[in-house]
Structures are given as C-alpha cells and as structure tokens.
C-alpha cells in the first residue's frame, strides 16, 4: 500500500510538472530604443539605438499571459537635430545606458494557442511594472537617483511560425518617474540655463522589438 501511494504521488507530480511546462515560453529579441523628453520633444527615428531583450512567459490561458523580461540598451538625443530654436541654441547631447527588469500582463484579443492544422496569430496589449537602472555617459548634473520605477505598456502581435516557435512584434512605452534620463534639469536654479529642463516635458523611452520565442509543448504521437 505504501509503495502504491508513493507511485501514485510520483505520477501526479510528473503530470503536474508536464502540465506546467506546457504553459511556459521563453524567448529573446532585438529592437530599437528611443526617447522623448527635453532634448527630443517629439520622436526622432534618427535617435534610435539598439536594444536587446530576453523574456519568460507563463501562459495562464489562451487569453491571459504573464511575462517577465530583461531589457538592455541605450537612448540618445541631440539638440542640434531638433527644429525648436531653444534646443538648437542649447546645443546639448546625451547618451544613457538602460537596464530594465519588468513584470507585465498580456491580453490576447484572439484565442492564441498552437494548432497543428493552422498557424495562429493575435494582436495583444500589455501593461505592468518595472524597475530600471540608468547611467548617463556624461557626469551627472546633480545627485539624482539612477534606480527608478517605470510603467511599461504597449501593443504587439504574436504569430505562430511552426509548432512551438512564435514571432512577437511589439511596441512598448516606458513611463519614467525621473526627469534625468537625458541628464538635464532638476530643481536647482543655480544650474546654467543650458542644463535646466522644461518641467512640462517628462522623460519617457520606447522599445520596438522583434522576438523569437519557444513554447514547451507536449507532442502527441499517433498510435
């Protein structure tokens, strides 16, 4: 009887692990990071810099997915390439490296799952919370905190290539809680005018990516 119980518990544990594994998806991708703030009041494609990401998904259902991801890259801006006369007069440039860890929830508009009879796809939206560490290229203008919370949100499209392999095209915005991503500004009136920021323009950054993911699937062999 004891042996039977042990075997039964082992089988249940194995089945649970297999069921859990089928909900797991891992992936990696590359893309472009961009910035909007004092030095770039609008999005400038020429300011885009390379970014890369790795992700871990838990597919709770065909509609809901939880994702943890790591993003590394940099953002850049140059006053001389902006049409605003104040920006051109100020003449500042910056480059900031960013490392980000985020947890998001995705909502698929269509039932998204692998089906061996057709290739599945769905648009989706996502939102969540993250933390990012940024490091400016130049000496910081003041003693500001470089470890900050961010709110990531955006849209994307998932497409099943074949079997467990999927492509994700995604555009995401990061709402930052600091105005120093471009190493400008603050509340210090003693700073030179060319190092002070415009408080009406809060800093944000964006990430557009193409990722390849692999979902662990249980393959049924025909008898």
mmCIF file of N, CA and C in Angstrom, residues 20-141:
data_model
loop_
_atom_site.group_PDB
_atom_site.id
_atom_site.type_symbol
_atom_site.label_atom_id
_atom_site.label_comp_id
_atom_site.label_asym_id
_atom_site.label_seq_id
_atom_site.Cartn_x
_atom_site.Cartn_y
_atom_site.Cartn_z
ATOM 1 N N UNK A 20 2.424 22.105 -16.247
ATOM 2 C CA UNK A 20 3.000 23.429 -16.012
ATOM 3 C C UNK A 20 3.966 23.802 -17.127
ATOM 4 N N UNK A 21 4.776 22.834 -17.574
ATOM 5 C CA UNK A 21 5.781 23.114 -18.603
ATOM 6 C C UNK A 21 5.140 23.575 -19.898
ATOM 7 N N UNK A 22 3.941 23.044 -20.218
ATOM 8 C CA UNK A 22 3.274 23.422 -21.465
ATOM 9 C C UNK A 22 2.819 24.882 -21.458
ATOM 10 N N UNK A 23 2.773 25.495 -20.300
ATOM 11 C CA UNK A 23 2.369 26.890 -20.190
ATOM 12 C C UNK A 23 3.567 27.839 -20.217
ATOM 13 N N UNK A 24 4.775 27.282 -20.260
ATOM 14 C CA UNK A 24 5.993 28.092 -20.185
ATOM 15 C C UNK A 24 6.523 28.406 -21.580
ATOM 16 N N UNK A 25 6.976 29.631 -21.751
ATOM 17 C CA UNK A 25 7.503 30.099 -23.027
ATOM 18 C C UNK A 25 8.712 30.994 -22.754
ATOM 19 N N UNK A 26 9.794 30.768 -23.473
ATOM 20 C CA UNK A 26 10.991 31.588 -23.319
ATOM 21 C C UNK A 26 11.342 32.217 -24.664
ATOM 22 N N UNK A 27 12.034 33.352 -24.622
ATOM 23 C CA UNK A 27 12.353 33.999 -25.879
ATOM 24 C C UNK A 27 13.427 35.062 -25.748
ATOM 25 N N UNK A 28 13.848 35.574 -26.886
ATOM 26 C CA UNK A 28 14.851 36.634 -26.948
ATOM 27 C C UNK A 28 14.604 37.448 -28.209
ATOM 28 N N UNK A 29 15.032 38.708 -28.175
ATOM 29 C CA UNK A 29 14.808 39.556 -29.332
ATOM 30 C C UNK A 29 15.713 40.767 -29.363
ATOM 31 N N UNK A 30 15.638 41.497 -30.444
ATOM 32 C CA UNK A 30 16.394 42.739 -30.617
ATOM 33 C C UNK A 30 15.431 43.805 -31.134
ATOM 34 N N UNK A 31 15.842 45.066 -30.961
ATOM 35 C CA UNK A 31 14.985 46.136 -31.425
ATOM 36 C C UNK A 31 15.639 47.489 -31.281
ATOM 37 N N UNK A 32 14.815 48.522 -31.316
ATOM 38 C CA UNK A 32 15.293 49.904 -31.261
ATOM 39 C C UNK A 32 14.700 50.603 -30.056
ATOM 40 N N UNK A 33 15.564 51.317 -29.318
ATOM 41 C CA UNK A 33 15.130 52.127 -28.189
ATOM 42 C C UNK A 33 15.148 53.593 -28.606
ATOM 43 N N UNK A 34 14.143 54.320 -28.160
ATOM 44 C CA UNK A 34 14.058 55.737 -28.463
ATOM 45 C C UNK A 34 13.613 56.495 -27.224
ATOM 46 N N UNK A 35 13.624 57.813 -27.319
ATOM 47 C CA UNK A 35 13.442 58.656 -26.137
ATOM 48 C C UNK A 35 12.616 59.882 -26.496
ATOM 49 N N UNK A 36 11.844 60.372 -25.507
ATOM 50 C CA UNK A 36 11.106 61.616 -25.655
ATOM 51 C C UNK A 36 11.265 62.415 -24.372
ATOM 52 N N UNK A 37 11.700 63.649 -24.501
ATOM 53 C CA UNK A 37 11.943 64.481 -23.329
ATOM 54 C C UNK A 37 12.438 65.853 -23.730
ATOM 55 N N UNK A 38 13.303 66.443 -22.905
ATOM 56 C CA UNK A 38 13.767 67.807 -23.151
ATOM 57 C C UNK A 38 14.535 67.943 -24.462
ATOM 58 N N UNK A 39 15.425 66.993 -24.743
ATOM 59 C CA UNK A 39 16.253 67.098 -25.945
ATOM 60 C C UNK A 39 15.507 66.599 -27.180
ATOM 61 N N UNK A 40 14.465 65.802 -26.966
ATOM 62 C CA UNK A 40 13.667 65.299 -28.090
ATOM 63 C C UNK A 40 12.188 65.451 -27.751
ATOM 64 N N UNK A 41 11.611 66.654 -27.980
ATOM 65 C CA UNK A 41 10.194 66.863 -27.666
ATOM 66 C C UNK A 41 9.274 65.925 -28.430
ATOM 67 N N UNK A 42 9.701 65.489 -29.605
ATOM 68 C CA UNK A 42 8.956 64.520 -30.405
ATOM 69 C C UNK A 42 9.862 63.333 -30.704
ATOM 70 N N UNK A 43 9.243 62.251 -31.170
ATOM 71 C CA UNK A 43 10.037 61.070 -31.514
ATOM 72 C C UNK A 43 10.874 61.334 -32.763
ATOM 73 N N UNK A 44 12.164 61.071 -32.672
ATOM 74 C CA UNK A 44 13.070 61.222 -33.804
ATOM 75 C C UNK A 44 13.649 59.851 -34.149
ATOM 76 N N UNK A 45 13.287 59.268 -35.296
ATOM 77 C CA UNK A 45 13.829 57.960 -35.673
ATOM 78 C C UNK A 45 15.356 57.936 -35.706
ATOM 79 N N UNK A 46 15.982 59.077 -36.032
ATOM 80 C CA UNK A 46 17.450 59.114 -36.112
ATOM 81 C C UNK A 46 18.111 58.958 -34.753
ATOM 82 N N UNK A 47 17.353 59.139 -33.669
ATOM 83 C CA UNK A 47 17.905 58.997 -32.319
ATOM 84 C C UNK A 47 17.845 57.550 -31.818
ATOM 85 N N UNK A 48 17.262 56.645 -32.585
ATOM 86 C CA UNK A 48 17.084 55.261 -32.147
ATOM 87 C C UNK A 48 18.429 54.574 -31.922
ATOM 88 N N UNK A 49 18.486 53.765 -30.877
ATOM 89 C CA UNK A 49 19.679 53.000 -30.547
ATOM 90 C C UNK A 49 19.288 51.547 -30.276
ATOM 91 N N UNK A 50 20.248 50.650 -30.405
ATOM 92 C CA UNK A 50 19.985 49.209 -30.305
ATOM 93 C C UNK A 50 19.603 48.803 -28.885
ATOM 94 N N UNK A 51 18.642 47.883 -28.807
ATOM 95 C CA UNK A 51 18.260 47.262 -27.544
ATOM 96 C C UNK A 51 18.104 45.766 -27.733
ATOM 97 N N UNK A 52 18.202 45.015 -26.650
ATOM 98 C CA UNK A 52 18.032 43.559 -26.707
ATOM 99 C C UNK A 52 17.273 43.099 -25.462
ATOM 100 N N UNK A 53 16.520 42.011 -25.617
ATOM 101 C CA UNK A 53 15.694 41.544 -24.511
ATOM 102 C C UNK A 53 15.645 40.026 -24.442
ATOM 103 N N UNK A 54 15.442 39.516 -23.246
ATOM 104 C CA UNK A 54 15.112 38.105 -23.031
ATOM 105 C C UNK A 54 13.835 38.076 -22.195
ATOM 106 N N UNK A 55 13.027 37.034 -22.380
ATOM 107 C CA UNK A 55 11.738 37.006 -21.692
ATOM 108 C C UNK A 55 11.376 35.603 -21.240
ATOM 109 N N UNK A 56 10.511 35.577 -20.233
ATOM 110 C CA UNK A 56 9.944 34.328 -19.707
ATOM 111 C C UNK A 56 8.443 34.546 -19.584
ATOM 112 N N UNK A 57 7.660 33.706 -20.236
ATOM 113 C CA UNK A 57 6.207 33.824 -20.201
ATOM 114 C C UNK A 57 5.574 32.640 -19.478
ATOM 115 N N UNK A 58 4.500 32.950 -18.770
ATOM 116 C CA UNK A 58 3.628 31.903 -18.239
ATOM 117 C C UNK A 58 2.249 32.135 -18.837
ATOM 118 N N UNK A 59 1.839 31.234 -19.722
ATOM 119 C CA UNK A 59 0.567 31.365 -20.420
ATOM 120 C C UNK A 59 -0.551 30.771 -19.564
ATOM 121 N N UNK A 60 -1.190 31.643 -18.795
ATOM 122 C CA UNK A 60 -2.249 31.192 -17.893
ATOM 123 C C UNK A 60 -3.417 30.596 -18.665
ATOM 124 N N UNK A 61 -3.755 31.219 -19.787
ATOM 125 C CA UNK A 61 -4.837 30.730 -20.636
ATOM 126 C C UNK A 61 -4.569 31.196 -22.060
ATOM 127 N N UNK A 62 -5.516 30.927 -22.968
ATOM 128 C CA UNK A 62 -5.357 31.379 -24.347
ATOM 129 C C UNK A 62 -5.439 32.899 -24.447
ATOM 130 N N UNK A 63 -5.994 33.547 -23.436
ATOM 131 C CA UNK A 63 -6.204 34.992 -23.476
ATOM 132 C C UNK A 63 -5.233 35.773 -22.590
ATOM 133 N N UNK A 64 -4.811 35.180 -21.481
ATOM 134 C CA UNK A 64 -4.017 35.898 -20.474
ATOM 135 C C UNK A 64 -2.629 35.287 -20.345
ATOM 136 N N UNK A 65 -1.615 36.142 -20.370
ATOM 137 C CA UNK A 65 -0.219 35.718 -20.227
ATOM 138 C C UNK A 65 0.499 36.656 -19.257
ATOM 139 N N UNK A 66 1.337 36.073 -18.409
ATOM 140 C CA UNK A 66 2.212 36.851 -17.540
ATOM 141 C C UNK A 66 3.631 36.760 -18.092
ATOM 142 N N UNK A 67 4.310 37.896 -18.149
ATOM 143 C CA UNK A 67 5.657 37.906 -18.728
ATOM 144 C C UNK A 67 6.642 38.654 -17.845
ATOM 145 N N UNK A 68 7.813 38.064 -17.682
ATOM 146 C CA UNK A 68 8.949 38.720 -17.034
ATOM 147 C C UNK A 68 10.023 38.898 -18.099
ATOM 148 N N UNK A 69 10.600 40.106 -18.180
ATOM 149 C CA UNK A 69 11.587 40.354 -19.221
ATOM 150 C C UNK A 69 12.713 41.244 -18.725
ATOM 151 N N UNK A 70 13.864 41.067 -19.359
ATOM 152 C CA UNK A 70 15.040 41.898 -19.104
ATOM 153 C C UNK A 70 15.380 42.621 -20.397
ATOM 154 N N UNK A 71 15.570 43.927 -20.304
ATOM 155 C CA UNK A 71 15.883 44.758 -21.463
ATOM 156 C C UNK A 71 17.171 45.529 -21.196
ATOM 157 N N UNK A 72 18.093 45.492 -22.139
ATOM 158 C CA UNK A 72 19.322 46.281 -22.046
ATOM 159 C C UNK A 72 19.489 47.064 -23.345
ATOM 160 N N UNK A 73 19.938 48.306 -23.217
ATOM 161 C CA UNK A 73 20.134 49.136 -24.393
ATOM 162 C C UNK A 73 20.516 50.547 -24.003
ATOM 163 N N UNK A 74 20.303 51.474 -24.904
ATOM 164 C CA UNK A 74 20.657 52.864 -24.634
ATOM 165 C C UNK A 74 19.717 53.803 -25.374
ATOM 166 N N UNK A 75 19.625 55.041 -24.876
ATOM 167 C CA UNK A 75 18.856 56.090 -25.532
ATOM 168 C C UNK A 75 19.781 57.266 -25.812
ATOM 169 N N UNK A 76 19.389 58.089 -26.779
ATOM 170 C CA UNK A 76 20.287 59.146 -27.265
ATOM 171 C C UNK A 76 19.461 60.335 -27.744
ATOM 172 N N UNK A 77 20.037 61.527 -27.656
ATOM 173 C CA UNK A 77 19.385 62.723 -28.176
ATOM 174 C C UNK A 77 20.398 63.795 -28.493
ATOM 175 N N UNK A 78 20.058 64.677 -29.453
ATOM 176 C CA UNK A 78 20.963 65.741 -29.891
ATOM 177 C C UNK A 78 20.132 66.980 -30.219
ATOM 178 N N UNK A 79 20.354 68.049 -29.424
ATOM 179 C CA UNK A 79 19.606 69.290 -29.627
ATOM 180 C C UNK A 79 19.757 69.846 -31.041
ATOM 181 N N UNK A 80 20.912 69.673 -31.640
ATOM 182 C CA UNK A 80 21.177 70.281 -32.945
ATOM 183 C C UNK A 80 20.304 69.688 -34.046
ATOM 184 N N UNK A 81 19.727 68.506 -33.819
ATOM 185 C CA UNK A 81 18.881 67.869 -34.828
ATOM 186 C C UNK A 81 17.394 68.112 -34.601
ATOM 187 N N UNK A 82 17.074 68.978 -33.613
ATOM 188 C CA UNK A 82 15.685 69.297 -33.299
ATOM 189 C C UNK A 82 15.351 70.667 -33.873
ATOM 190 N N UNK A 83 14.152 70.831 -34.410
ATOM 191 C CA UNK A 83 13.782 72.074 -35.094
ATOM 192 C C UNK A 83 13.552 73.243 -34.140
ATOM 193 N N UNK A 84 13.253 72.958 -32.867
ATOM 194 C CA UNK A 84 12.999 74.028 -31.904
ATOM 195 C C UNK A 84 14.239 74.913 -31.730
ATOM 196 N N UNK A 85 14.047 76.233 -31.806
ATOM 197 C CA UNK A 85 15.177 77.163 -31.742
ATOM 198 C C UNK A 85 15.882 77.120 -30.393
ATOM 199 N N UNK A 86 15.120 76.885 -29.299
ATOM 200 C CA UNK A 86 15.750 76.789 -27.981
ATOM 201 C C UNK A 86 16.687 75.592 -27.911
ATOM 202 N N UNK A 87 16.224 74.464 -28.456
ATOM 203 C CA UNK A 87 17.078 73.277 -28.460
ATOM 204 C C UNK A 87 18.365 73.529 -29.235
ATOM 205 N N UNK A 88 18.244 74.141 -30.389
ATOM 206 C CA UNK A 88 19.432 74.397 -31.202
ATOM 207 C C UNK A 88 20.391 75.354 -30.496
ATOM 208 N N UNK A 89 19.834 76.348 -29.776
ATOM 209 C CA UNK A 89 20.680 77.289 -29.037
ATOM 210 C C UNK A 89 21.356 76.600 -27.858
ATOM 211 N N UNK A 90 20.640 75.689 -27.200
ATOM 212 C CA UNK A 90 21.207 74.992 -26.044
ATOM 213 C C UNK A 90 22.343 74.070 -26.472
ATOM 214 N N UNK A 91 22.155 73.308 -27.537
ATOM 215 C CA UNK A 91 23.227 72.515 -28.116
ATOM 216 C C UNK A 91 23.737 71.360 -27.282
ATOM 217 N N UNK A 92 22.841 70.736 -26.491
ATOM 218 C CA UNK A 92 23.266 69.608 -25.661
ATOM 219 C C UNK A 92 23.047 68.277 -26.380
ATOM 220 N N UNK A 93 23.862 67.290 -26.048
ATOM 221 C CA UNK A 93 23.662 65.906 -26.488
ATOM 222 C C UNK A 93 23.775 64.999 -25.273
ATOM 223 N N UNK A 94 23.221 63.799 -25.386
ATOM 224 C CA UNK A 94 23.360 62.842 -24.289
ATOM 225 C C UNK A 94 23.273 61.425 -24.837
ATOM 226 N N UNK A 95 23.799 60.516 -24.076
ATOM 227 C CA UNK A 95 23.599 59.084 -24.294
ATOM 228 C C UNK A 95 23.522 58.425 -22.928
ATOM 229 N N UNK A 96 22.498 57.609 -22.736
ATOM 230 C CA UNK A 96 22.260 56.974 -21.437
ATOM 231 C C UNK A 96 22.032 55.484 -21.628
ATOM 232 N N UNK A 97 22.759 54.666 -20.905
ATOM 233 C CA UNK A 97 22.552 53.216 -20.916
ATOM 234 C C UNK A 97 21.437 52.857 -19.941
ATOM 235 N N UNK A 98 20.615 51.888 -20.327
ATOM 236 C CA UNK A 98 19.474 51.487 -19.509
ATOM 237 C C UNK A 98 19.433 49.968 -19.372
ATOM 238 N N UNK A 99 19.260 49.505 -18.131
ATOM 239 C CA UNK A 99 18.996 48.104 -17.830
ATOM 240 C C UNK A 99 17.638 48.046 -17.131
ATOM 241 N N UNK A 100 16.762 47.207 -17.639
ATOM 242 C CA UNK A 100 15.386 47.178 -17.115
ATOM 243 C C UNK A 100 14.927 45.752 -16.833
ATOM 244 N N UNK A 101 14.215 45.588 -15.718
ATOM 245 C CA UNK A 101 13.533 44.338 -15.375
ATOM 246 C C UNK A 101 12.062 44.668 -15.186
ATOM 247 N N UNK A 102 11.182 43.942 -15.885
ATOM 248 C CA UNK A 102 9.758 44.257 -15.803
ATOM 249 C C UNK A 102 8.908 43.009 -15.669
ATOM 250 N N UNK A 103 7.726 43.202 -15.094
ATOM 251 C CA UNK A 103 6.702 42.173 -14.986
ATOM 252 C C UNK A 103 5.431 42.739 -15.590
ATOM 253 N N UNK A 104 4.896 42.075 -16.607
ATOM 254 C CA UNK A 104 3.712 42.590 -17.295
ATOM 255 C C UNK A 104 2.670 41.492 -17.480
ATOM 256 N N UNK A 105 1.456 41.949 -17.722
ATOM 257 C CA UNK A 105 0.347 41.057 -18.068
ATOM 258 C C UNK A 105 -0.085 41.363 -19.496
ATOM 259 N N UNK A 106 -0.254 40.334 -20.304
ATOM 260 C CA UNK A 106 -0.685 40.495 -21.691
ATOM 261 C C UNK A 106 -2.111 39.976 -21.860
ATOM 262 N N UNK A 107 -2.877 40.691 -22.672
ATOM 263 C CA UNK A 107 -4.230 40.237 -23.011
ATOM 264 C C UNK A 107 -4.300 40.006 -24.512
ATOM 265 N N UNK A 108 -4.531 38.752 -24.913
ATOM 266 C CA UNK A 108 -4.665 38.387 -26.322
ATOM 267 C C UNK A 108 -6.100 38.615 -26.776
ATOM 268 N N UNK A 109 -6.282 39.320 -27.883
ATOM 269 C CA UNK A 109 -7.630 39.588 -28.375
ATOM 270 C C UNK A 109 -8.271 38.344 -28.998
ATOM 271 N N UNK A 110 -7.429 37.436 -29.533
ATOM 272 C CA UNK A 110 -7.943 36.180 -30.087
ATOM 273 C C UNK A 110 -7.437 35.026 -29.222
ATOM 274 N N UNK A 111 -8.138 33.888 -29.309
ATOM 275 C CA UNK A 111 -7.655 32.679 -28.644
ATOM 276 C C UNK A 111 -6.328 32.288 -29.285
ATOM 277 N N UNK A 112 -5.254 32.326 -28.500
ATOM 278 C CA UNK A 112 -3.928 32.062 -29.075
ATOM 279 C C UNK A 112 -3.366 30.771 -28.500
ATOM 280 N N UNK A 113 -3.223 29.782 -29.347
ATOM 281 C CA UNK A 113 -2.628 28.524 -28.937
ATOM 282 C C UNK A 113 -2.122 27.801 -30.189
ATOM 283 N N UNK A 114 -1.160 26.929 -29.971
ATOM 284 C CA UNK A 114 -0.633 26.155 -31.102
ATOM 285 C C UNK A 114 -1.675 25.160 -31.578
ATOM 286 N N UNK A 115 -1.867 25.109 -32.901
ATOM 287 C CA UNK A 115 -2.760 24.140 -33.523
ATOM 288 C C UNK A 115 -2.050 23.584 -34.743
ATOM 289 N N UNK A 116 -1.879 22.299 -34.822
ATOM 290 C CA UNK A 116 -1.093 21.713 -35.904
ATOM 291 C C UNK A 116 -1.776 21.829 -37.262
ATOM 292 N N UNK A 117 -3.041 22.271 -37.280
ATOM 293 C CA UNK A 117 -3.752 22.387 -38.548
ATOM 294 C C UNK A 117 -3.667 23.785 -39.152
ATOM 295 N N UNK A 118 -3.240 24.770 -38.394
ATOM 296 C CA UNK A 118 -3.122 26.117 -38.941
ATOM 297 C C UNK A 118 -2.160 26.934 -38.094
ATOM 298 N N UNK A 119 -1.693 28.053 -38.652
ATOM 299 C CA UNK A 119 -0.824 28.973 -37.932
ATOM 300 C C UNK A 119 -1.686 30.017 -37.237
ATOM 301 N N UNK A 120 -1.511 30.138 -35.946
ATOM 302 C CA UNK A 120 -2.317 31.026 -35.143
ATOM 303 C C UNK A 120 -1.654 32.397 -35.020
ATOM 304 N N UNK A 121 -2.467 33.439 -34.763
ATOM 305 C CA UNK A 121 -1.919 34.769 -34.525
ATOM 306 C C UNK A 121 -2.930 35.576 -33.714
ATOM 307 N N UNK A 122 -2.445 36.636 -33.086
ATOM 308 C CA UNK A 122 -3.332 37.513 -32.342
ATOM 309 C C UNK A 122 -2.662 38.849 -32.043
ATOM 310 N N UNK A 123 -3.412 39.944 -32.097
ATOM 311 C CA UNK A 123 -2.904 41.190 -31.527
ATOM 312 C C UNK A 123 -3.071 41.132 -29.998
ATOM 313 N N UNK A 124 -2.290 41.907 -29.275
ATOM 314 C CA UNK A 124 -2.402 41.917 -27.820
ATOM 315 C C UNK A 124 -1.987 43.277 -27.266
ATOM 316 N N UNK A 125 -2.419 43.527 -26.037
ATOM 317 C CA UNK A 125 -1.986 44.706 -25.289
ATOM 318 C C UNK A 125 -1.325 44.228 -24.007
ATOM 319 N N UNK A 126 -0.470 45.079 -23.438
ATOM 320 C CA UNK A 126 0.203 44.687 -22.201
ATOM 321 C C UNK A 126 0.429 45.895 -21.303
ATOM 322 N N UNK A 127 0.615 45.626 -20.029
ATOM 323 C CA UNK A 127 0.931 46.671 -19.061
ATOM 324 C C UNK A 127 1.449 46.032 -17.791
ATOM 325 N N UNK A 128 2.203 46.794 -17.011
ATOM 326 C CA UNK A 128 2.738 46.237 -15.778
ATOM 327 C C UNK A 128 3.610 47.225 -15.031
ATOM 328 N N UNK A 129 4.619 46.692 -14.385
ATOM 329 C CA UNK A 129 5.512 47.497 -13.551
ATOM 330 C C UNK A 129 6.940 47.002 -13.735
ATOM 331 N N UNK A 130 7.882 47.926 -13.683
ATOM 332 C CA UNK A 130 9.283 47.548 -13.842
ATOM 333 C C UNK A 130 10.203 48.426 -13.026
ATOM 334 N N UNK A 131 11.451 48.045 -13.007
ATOM 335 C CA UNK A 131 12.494 48.836 -12.375
ATOM 336 C C UNK A 131 13.643 48.949 -13.359
ATOM 337 N N UNK A 132 14.234 50.135 -13.438
ATOM 338 C CA UNK A 132 15.334 50.324 -14.383
ATOM 339 C C UNK A 132 16.474 51.085 -13.714
ATOM 340 N N UNK A 133 17.671 50.729 -14.150
ATOM 341 C CA UNK A 133 18.906 51.378 -13.712
ATOM 342 C C UNK A 133 19.486 52.082 -14.929
ATOM 343 N N UNK A 134 19.689 53.405 -14.836
ATOM 344 C CA UNK A 134 20.240 54.125 -15.979
ATOM 345 C C UNK A 134 21.546 54.808 -15.597
ATOM 346 N N UNK A 135 22.419 54.915 -16.581
ATOM 347 C CA UNK A 135 23.739 55.514 -16.341
ATOM 348 C C UNK A 135 24.080 56.438 -17.502
ATOM 349 N N UNK A 136 24.127 57.750 -17.265
ATOM 350 C CA UNK A 136 24.443 58.702 -18.325
ATOM 351 C C UNK A 136 25.909 58.640 -18.726
ATOM 352 N N UNK A 137 26.174 58.948 -19.971
ATOM 353 C CA UNK A 137 27.550 58.984 -20.470
ATOM 354 C C UNK A 137 28.355 60.096 -19.805
ATOM 355 N N UNK A 138 27.722 61.251 -19.604
ATOM 356 C CA UNK A 138 28.410 62.411 -19.046
ATOM 357 C C UNK A 138 28.252 62.464 -17.531
ATOM 358 N N UNK A 139 29.047 63.275 -16.883
ATOM 359 C CA UNK A 139 28.974 63.439 -15.438
ATOM 360 C C UNK A 139 27.598 63.962 -15.039
ATOM 361 N N UNK A 140 26.917 63.328 -14.072
ATOM 362 C CA UNK A 140 25.583 63.784 -13.676
ATOM 363 C C UNK A 140 25.588 65.249 -13.248
ATOM 364 N N UNK A 141 24.539 65.983 -13.655
ATOM 365 C CA UNK A 141 24.473 67.414 -13.336
ATOM 366 C C UNK A 141 24.127 67.649 -11.871
#
